[in-house]
Amino acid sequence: MNIGFKHGMIFFSLVCALSWLALSAPMQNSPPLSFPVKCQIGRSCFIQKLVDHDSSTGRRDYRCGNLTTDGHDGVDIRLRTMEDMRSGYAVVAAAPGTVLRIRDGEPDISSRARTDLKGKDAGNGVVIDHGNGWETQYSHLRQGSVGVKLGQRIVAGQQMGLVGMSGNAEFPHLHFTVRHEGKAVDPFTGETQGSACAAAASRNGIWAAEAARELEYQPTAVISLGLASTVPSKLVADRSGAPSLTSRQAPVILWADVFGAKPGDIQTFDIIGPDGRTVHRQQAEITDGGLSWFAYSGKRAPAAGWQPGKYVGSYIIQRSGRIVAKTKIDAKLN
């Protein structure tokens, strides 16, 4: 096991008078990067957090949105549920290179349940040297999954581990960091952390062409949706993503885990019973939102109990009258 991982925040001074050419210089010799997780973006995984482009104490992602936190130096690729983490999603090398650092053995426990990470915020991970001052780092890998060795030469797309929740993590995800000469670089722009954002950015950055085609900016999305008989936990680590209607006498509850919701958005919960009729509907304004928004709504069972059969839940977010996110789920009640 080796130490020496960097994680979370990298601060450096940025002279505002730097030219666009100087900010973009890292792109000139950068390796084209393939996507580092074997998952389907928007279905089995989501890009929830991006590199911070605000050099002050504020936060701005590369599109001038707020899908980041102050000082965030990488891209967080999140799985939907703990079940998905346990099923195993491969983390692969984004470009060929040499394994520079590794760590394994850290447990996949929510950071809310840990009191001292002892400097191992990145959890289990791998750092690859790509030459010409370029490195990539893969953090929060699943315990026991790291399958490469120090000094090993690897090719792009080669599996190195599995997405996990080790270190400073509250949900299963890969924190992917790109560095050039020790400075964090946003792979979506090829520019160093803290450089100016652009609301209409359309460049591929340093992603390989195939990866860039799949990486459209998504400001809001429903990560996971569930139908349950009990109020679910707000903590991903304590929540099942599988539909779980367990009793005809228990409530029917629809819950949603969302990123990018904004104050003023309108959320709508709908639950349709086996006979095709609506058994519950609630519409409400979102008052908070942000990087992580968790909400639920439901109804107690009628005196005679719920009708057995298939229940369908749907969740929609509207912004200024336009649907920005929606999904549905179904579960059988015996």
PDB file of C-alpha atoms in Angstrom, residues 117-311:
ATOM      1  CA  LEU A 117      -9.970   9.246   7.883  1.00  0.00           C
ATOM      2  CA  LYS A 118      -6.317   9.747   8.937  1.00  0.00           C
ATOM      3  CA  GLY A 119      -5.556  11.684   5.772  1.00  0.00           C
ATOM      4  CA  LYS A 120      -6.937   8.965   3.504  1.00  0.00           C
ATOM      5  CA  ASP A 121      -9.756  11.080   2.086  1.00  0.00           C
ATOM      6  CA  ALA A 122      -9.231   9.606  -1.390  1.00  0.00           C
ATOM      7  CA  GLY A 123      -9.813   6.113  -0.038  1.00  0.00           C
ATOM      8  CA  ASN A 124      -8.600   3.291  -2.257  1.00  0.00           C
ATOM      9  CA  GLY A 125      -7.201   4.449  -5.558  1.00  0.00           C
ATOM     10  CA  VAL A 126      -4.701   4.509  -8.376  1.00  0.00           C
ATOM     11  CA  VAL A 127      -2.529   7.279  -9.836  1.00  0.00           C
ATOM     12  CA  ILE A 128      -1.184   6.896 -13.385  1.00  0.00           C
ATOM     13  CA  ASP A 129       1.754   8.763 -14.928  1.00  0.00           C
ATOM     14  CA  HIS A 130       1.088   9.464 -18.625  1.00  0.00           C
ATOM     15  CA  GLY A 131       4.336  11.325 -19.318  1.00  0.00           C
ATOM     16  CA  ASN A 132       4.930  14.980 -20.242  1.00  0.00           C
ATOM     17  CA  GLY A 133       3.768  16.049 -16.771  1.00  0.00           C
ATOM     18  CA  TRP A 134       0.325  14.417 -17.033  1.00  0.00           C
ATOM     19  CA  GLU A 135      -1.278  12.281 -14.324  1.00  0.00           C
ATOM     20  CA  THR A 136      -4.746  10.894 -13.688  1.00  0.00           C
ATOM     21  CA  GLN A 137      -6.062   9.806 -10.294  1.00  0.00           C
ATOM     22  CA  TYR A 138      -8.930   7.394  -9.583  1.00  0.00           C
ATOM     23  CA  SER A 139     -10.299   7.684  -6.014  1.00  0.00           C
ATOM     24  CA  HIS A 140     -12.860   5.959  -3.731  1.00  0.00           C
ATOM     25  CA  LEU A 141     -12.398   2.518  -5.329  1.00  0.00           C
ATOM     26  CA  ARG A 142     -14.108  -0.486  -3.770  1.00  0.00           C
ATOM     27  CA  GLN A 143     -12.173  -2.233  -1.049  1.00  0.00           C
ATOM     28  CA  GLY A 144     -10.180  -5.185  -2.363  1.00  0.00           C
ATOM     29  CA  SER A 145     -10.768  -4.305  -6.022  1.00  0.00           C
ATOM     30  CA  VAL A 146      -7.452  -2.660  -6.978  1.00  0.00           C
ATOM     31  CA  GLY A 147      -5.888  -5.023  -9.496  1.00  0.00           C
ATOM     32  CA  VAL A 148      -2.738  -3.225 -10.698  1.00  0.00           C
ATOM     33  CA  LYS A 149       0.782  -2.963  -9.292  1.00  0.00           C
ATOM     34  CA  LEU A 150       3.299  -0.174  -8.847  1.00  0.00           C
ATOM     35  CA  GLY A 151       5.328   0.402 -11.988  1.00  0.00           C
ATOM     36  CA  GLN A 152       2.957  -1.607 -14.167  1.00  0.00           C
ATOM     37  CA  ARG A 153       2.463  -0.392 -17.737  1.00  0.00           C
ATOM     38  CA  ILE A 154      -1.199  -0.236 -18.649  1.00  0.00           C
ATOM     39  CA  VAL A 155      -3.190   0.592 -21.767  1.00  0.00           C
ATOM     40  CA  ALA A 156      -6.250   2.815 -22.177  1.00  0.00           C
ATOM     41  CA  GLY A 157      -9.407   0.988 -21.151  1.00  0.00           C
ATOM     42  CA  GLN A 158      -7.605  -1.523 -18.923  1.00  0.00           C
ATOM     43  CA  GLN A 159      -9.503  -2.328 -15.718  1.00  0.00           C
ATOM     44  CA  MET A 160      -7.808  -1.190 -12.513  1.00  0.00           C
ATOM     45  CA  GLY A 161     -10.567  -1.612  -9.927  1.00  0.00           C
ATOM     46  CA  LEU A 162     -14.261  -1.087  -9.191  1.00  0.00           C
ATOM     47  CA  VAL A 163     -16.301   1.975  -8.245  1.00  0.00           C
ATOM     48  CA  GLY A 164     -16.652   2.114  -4.467  1.00  0.00           C
ATOM     49  CA  MET A 165     -17.321   4.373  -1.497  1.00  0.00           C
ATOM     50  CA  SER A 166     -14.035   4.345   0.386  1.00  0.00           C
ATOM     51  CA  GLY A 167     -12.508   7.427   1.975  1.00  0.00           C
ATOM     52  CA  ASN A 168     -14.411  10.714   2.158  1.00  0.00           C
ATOM     53  CA  ALA A 169     -17.531   9.571   0.286  1.00  0.00           C
ATOM     54  CA  GLU A 170     -21.243   9.451   1.114  1.00  0.00           C
ATOM     55  CA  PHE A 171     -22.328   7.513  -1.970  1.00  0.00           C
ATOM     56  CA  PRO A 172     -20.633   5.162  -4.466  1.00  0.00           C
ATOM     57  CA  HIS A 173     -18.694   7.145  -7.053  1.00  0.00           C
ATOM     58  CA  LEU A 174     -15.366   7.630  -8.774  1.00  0.00           C
ATOM     59  CA  HIS A 175     -13.555  10.911  -8.153  1.00  0.00           C
ATOM     60  CA  PHE A 176     -11.513  11.340 -11.346  1.00  0.00           C
ATOM     61  CA  THR A 177      -8.743  13.950 -11.281  1.00  0.00           C
ATOM     62  CA  VAL A 178      -6.507  15.073 -14.144  1.00  0.00           C
ATOM     63  CA  ARG A 179      -3.276  16.929 -13.343  1.00  0.00           C
ATOM     64  CA  HIS A 180      -0.601  18.598 -15.445  1.00  0.00           C
ATOM     65  CA  GLU A 181       2.644  19.570 -13.727  1.00  0.00           C
ATOM     66  CA  GLY A 182       0.846  19.143 -10.407  1.00  0.00           C
ATOM     67  CA  LYS A 183      -2.085  21.445 -11.230  1.00  0.00           C
ATOM     68  CA  ALA A 184      -5.649  20.168 -11.582  1.00  0.00           C
ATOM     69  CA  VAL A 185      -7.005  20.338 -15.149  1.00  0.00           C
ATOM     70  CA  ASP A 186     -10.670  20.169 -16.136  1.00  0.00           C
ATOM     71  CA  PRO A 187     -10.967  17.427 -18.803  1.00  0.00           C
ATOM     72  CA  PHE A 188     -14.048  19.188 -20.203  1.00  0.00           C
ATOM     73  CA  THR A 189     -12.034  22.276 -21.168  1.00  0.00           C
ATOM     74  CA  GLY A 190      -8.348  21.331 -20.942  1.00  0.00           C
ATOM     75  CA  GLU A 191      -7.812  24.385 -18.746  1.00  0.00           C
ATOM     76  CA  THR A 192      -6.478  24.531 -15.209  1.00  0.00           C
ATOM     77  CA  GLN A 193      -8.763  24.668 -12.197  1.00  0.00           C
ATOM     78  CA  GLY A 194      -9.934  28.228 -11.544  1.00  0.00           C
ATOM     79  CA  SER A 195      -9.932  29.352 -15.173  1.00  0.00           C
ATOM     80  CA  ALA A 196     -12.951  31.205 -16.513  1.00  0.00           C
ATOM     81  CA  CYS A 197     -16.190  29.325 -17.200  1.00  0.00           C
ATOM     82  CA  ALA A 198     -18.307  29.745 -20.334  1.00  0.00           C
ATOM     83  CA  ALA A 199     -22.097  29.263 -20.365  1.00  0.00           C
ATOM     84  CA  ALA A 200     -22.037  28.153 -24.000  1.00  0.00           C
ATOM     85  CA  ALA A 201     -18.871  26.027 -23.866  1.00  0.00           C
ATOM     86  CA  SER A 202     -18.878  23.526 -26.717  1.00  0.00           C
ATOM     87  CA  ARG A 203     -15.289  22.278 -26.913  1.00  0.00           C
ATOM     88  CA  ASN A 204     -14.452  18.629 -26.256  1.00  0.00           C
ATOM     89  CA  GLY A 205     -11.659  19.567 -23.872  1.00  0.00           C
ATOM     90  CA  ILE A 206      -9.183  16.690 -23.641  1.00  0.00           C
ATOM     91  CA  TRP A 207     -11.710  13.879 -23.895  1.00  0.00           C
ATOM     92  CA  ALA A 208     -11.221  11.484 -26.786  1.00  0.00           C
ATOM     93  CA  ALA A 209     -13.829  11.974 -29.518  1.00  0.00           C
ATOM     94  CA  GLU A 210     -15.840   8.871 -28.567  1.00  0.00           C
ATOM     95  CA  ALA A 211     -16.055   9.915 -24.912  1.00  0.00           C
ATOM     96  CA  ALA A 212     -16.896  13.537 -25.772  1.00  0.00           C
ATOM     97  CA  ARG A 213     -19.939  12.418 -27.778  1.00  0.00           C
ATOM     98  CA  GLU A 214     -21.424  10.832 -24.650  1.00  0.00           C
ATOM     99  CA  LEU A 215     -20.600  13.645 -22.234  1.00  0.00           C
ATOM    100  CA  GLU A 216     -23.240  16.280 -22.868  1.00  0.00           C
ATOM    101  CA  TYR A 217     -23.609  18.702 -19.960  1.00  0.00           C
ATOM    102  CA  GLN A 218     -26.597  17.660 -17.844  1.00  0.00           C
ATOM    103  CA  PRO A 219     -27.532  20.284 -15.225  1.00  0.00           C
ATOM    104  CA  THR A 220     -30.337  18.274 -13.566  1.00  0.00           C
ATOM    105  CA  ALA A 221     -31.186  14.569 -13.332  1.00  0.00           C
ATOM    106  CA  VAL A 222     -32.996  11.991 -11.231  1.00  0.00           C
ATOM    107  CA  ILE A 223     -30.295   9.625  -9.974  1.00  0.00           C
ATOM    108  CA  SER A 224     -32.601   7.008  -8.511  1.00  0.00           C
ATOM    109  CA  LEU A 225     -36.280   6.496  -7.750  1.00  0.00           C
ATOM    110  CA  GLY A 226     -37.950   4.074  -5.383  1.00  0.00           C
ATOM    111  CA  LEU A 227     -41.314   2.736  -4.211  1.00  0.00           C
ATOM    112  CA  ALA A 228     -41.325   1.635  -0.587  1.00  0.00           C
ATOM    113  CA  SER A 229     -43.580   0.800   2.342  1.00  0.00           C
ATOM    114  CA  THR A 230     -41.532   2.810   4.837  1.00  0.00           C
ATOM    115  CA  VAL A 231     -39.957   6.254   4.794  1.00  0.00           C
ATOM    116  CA  PRO A 232     -36.491   5.741   3.266  1.00  0.00           C
ATOM    117  CA  SER A 233     -33.240   7.023   4.738  1.00  0.00           C
ATOM    118  CA  LYS A 234     -31.745  10.213   3.323  1.00  0.00           C
ATOM    119  CA  LEU A 235     -28.348   8.481   3.454  1.00  0.00           C
ATOM    120  CA  VAL A 236     -27.581   6.480   0.308  1.00  0.00           C
ATOM    121  CA  ALA A 237     -25.545   3.977   2.321  1.00  0.00           C
ATOM    122  CA  ASP A 238     -28.611   3.120   4.420  1.00  0.00           C
ATOM    123  CA  ARG A 239     -31.125   2.969   1.595  1.00  0.00           C
ATOM    124  CA  SER A 240     -32.192   0.202  -0.756  1.00  0.00           C
ATOM    125  CA  GLY A 241     -32.729   1.124  -4.380  1.00  0.00           C
ATOM    126  CA  ALA A 242     -34.889  -1.926  -5.053  1.00  0.00           C
ATOM    127  CA  PRO A 243     -38.700  -1.488  -5.099  1.00  0.00           C
ATOM    128  CA  SER A 244     -39.993  -2.772  -1.777  1.00  0.00           C
ATOM    129  CA  LEU A 245     -43.751  -2.756  -1.259  1.00  0.00           C
ATOM    130  CA  THR A 246     -44.059  -5.211   1.596  1.00  0.00           C
ATOM    131  CA  SER A 247     -47.583  -4.971   3.000  1.00  0.00           C
ATOM    132  CA  ARG A 248     -51.116  -4.159   1.844  1.00  0.00           C
ATOM    133  CA  GLN A 249     -51.630  -2.308   5.152  1.00  0.00           C
ATOM    134  CA  ALA A 250     -48.455  -0.186   4.950  1.00  0.00           C
ATOM    135  CA  PRO A 251     -48.120   3.210   3.243  1.00  0.00           C
ATOM    136  CA  VAL A 252     -47.016   3.490  -0.384  1.00  0.00           C
ATOM    137  CA  ILE A 253     -44.155   5.967  -0.647  1.00  0.00           C
ATOM    138  CA  LEU A 254     -42.405   7.299  -3.738  1.00  0.00           C
ATOM    139  CA  TRP A 255     -38.908   8.763  -3.194  1.00  0.00           C
ATOM    140  CA  ALA A 256     -36.454  10.522  -5.488  1.00  0.00           C
ATOM    141  CA  ASP A 257     -32.713  11.208  -5.312  1.00  0.00           C
ATOM    142  CA  VAL A 258     -31.826  14.169  -7.559  1.00  0.00           C
ATOM    143  CA  PHE A 259     -28.906  16.413  -8.451  1.00  0.00           C
ATOM    144  CA  GLY A 260     -29.137  19.931  -9.852  1.00  0.00           C
ATOM    145  CA  ALA A 261     -32.603  20.802  -8.540  1.00  0.00           C
ATOM    146  CA  LYS A 262     -33.074  24.561  -8.061  1.00  0.00           C
ATOM    147  CA  PRO A 263     -35.199  26.666  -5.721  1.00  0.00           C
ATOM    148  CA  GLY A 264     -38.471  27.407  -7.477  1.00  0.00           C
ATOM    149  CA  ASP A 265     -38.535  24.133  -9.437  1.00  0.00           C
ATOM    150  CA  ILE A 266     -41.844  22.275  -9.251  1.00  0.00           C
ATOM    151  CA  GLN A 267     -41.704  18.568  -8.374  1.00  0.00           C
ATOM    152  CA  THR A 268     -44.610  16.204  -9.008  1.00  0.00           C
ATOM    153  CA  PHE A 269     -45.081  12.773  -7.411  1.00  0.00           C
ATOM    154  CA  ASP A 270     -47.595  10.376  -9.009  1.00  0.00           C
ATOM    155  CA  ILE A 271     -48.512   6.838  -7.924  1.00  0.00           C
ATOM    156  CA  ILE A 272     -50.811   4.778 -10.163  1.00  0.00           C
ATOM    157  CA  GLY A 273     -52.551   1.678  -8.799  1.00  0.00           C
ATOM    158  CA  PRO A 274     -53.133  -1.719 -10.478  1.00  0.00           C
ATOM    159  CA  ASP A 275     -56.479  -0.553 -11.883  1.00  0.00           C
ATOM    160  CA  GLY A 276     -54.838   2.385 -13.680  1.00  0.00           C
ATOM    161  CA  ARG A 277     -56.219   4.989 -11.309  1.00  0.00           C
ATOM    162  CA  THR A 278     -54.125   7.568  -9.467  1.00  0.00           C
ATOM    163  CA  VAL A 279     -53.869   6.626  -5.799  1.00  0.00           C
ATOM    164  CA  HIS A 280     -51.630   9.544  -4.851  1.00  0.00           C
ATOM    165  CA  ARG A 281     -50.488  12.802  -6.425  1.00  0.00           C
ATOM    166  CA  GLN A 282     -48.578  15.675  -4.893  1.00  0.00           C
ATOM    167  CA  GLN A 283     -47.059  18.761  -6.470  1.00  0.00           C
ATOM    168  CA  ALA A 284     -44.793  21.094  -4.524  1.00  0.00           C
ATOM    169  CA  GLU A 285     -42.182  23.793  -5.010  1.00  0.00           C
ATOM    170  CA  ILE A 286     -38.566  22.896  -4.277  1.00  0.00           C
ATOM    171  CA  THR A 287     -37.141  25.332  -1.754  1.00  0.00           C
ATOM    172  CA  ASP A 288     -33.527  24.203  -1.631  1.00  0.00           C
ATOM    173  CA  GLY A 289     -32.092  21.832  -4.248  1.00  0.00           C
ATOM    174  CA  GLY A 290     -28.404  21.961  -5.143  1.00  0.00           C
ATOM    175  CA  LEU A 291     -25.932  19.164  -5.740  1.00  0.00           C
ATOM    176  CA  SER A 292     -28.069  16.702  -3.817  1.00  0.00           C
ATOM    177  CA  TRP A 293     -31.837  16.818  -3.333  1.00  0.00           C
ATOM    178  CA  PHE A 294     -33.782  14.020  -1.674  1.00  0.00           C
ATOM    179  CA  ALA A 295     -37.586  14.057  -1.422  1.00  0.00           C
ATOM    180  CA  TYR A 296     -40.469  11.661  -0.918  1.00  0.00           C
ATOM    181  CA  SER A 297     -44.254  11.632  -0.855  1.00  0.00           C
ATOM    182  CA  GLY A 298     -46.830   8.955  -0.197  1.00  0.00           C
ATOM    183  CA  LYS A 299     -50.155   7.875   1.232  1.00  0.00           C
ATOM    184  CA  ARG A 300     -51.342   5.678   4.079  1.00  0.00           C
ATOM    185  CA  ALA A 301     -53.174   2.487   3.182  1.00  0.00           C
ATOM    186  CA  PRO A 302     -56.988   2.615   2.966  1.00  0.00           C
ATOM    187  CA  ALA A 303     -58.963   0.762   5.625  1.00  0.00           C
ATOM    188  CA  ALA A 304     -59.371  -2.288   3.404  1.00  0.00           C
ATOM    189  CA  GLY A 305     -55.698  -2.277   2.438  1.00  0.00           C
ATOM    190  CA  TRP A 306     -54.107  -1.687  -0.938  1.00  0.00           C
ATOM    191  CA  GLN A 307     -55.223  -3.676  -3.960  1.00  0.00           C
ATOM    192  CA  PRO A 308     -52.592  -6.280  -4.908  1.00  0.00           C
ATOM    193  CA  GLY A 309     -50.848  -5.850  -8.246  1.00  0.00           C
ATOM    194  CA  LYS A 310     -48.415  -3.488  -9.962  1.00  0.00           C
ATOM    195  CA  TYR A 311     -47.961   0.083  -8.765  1.00  0.00           C
TER     196      TYR A 311
END
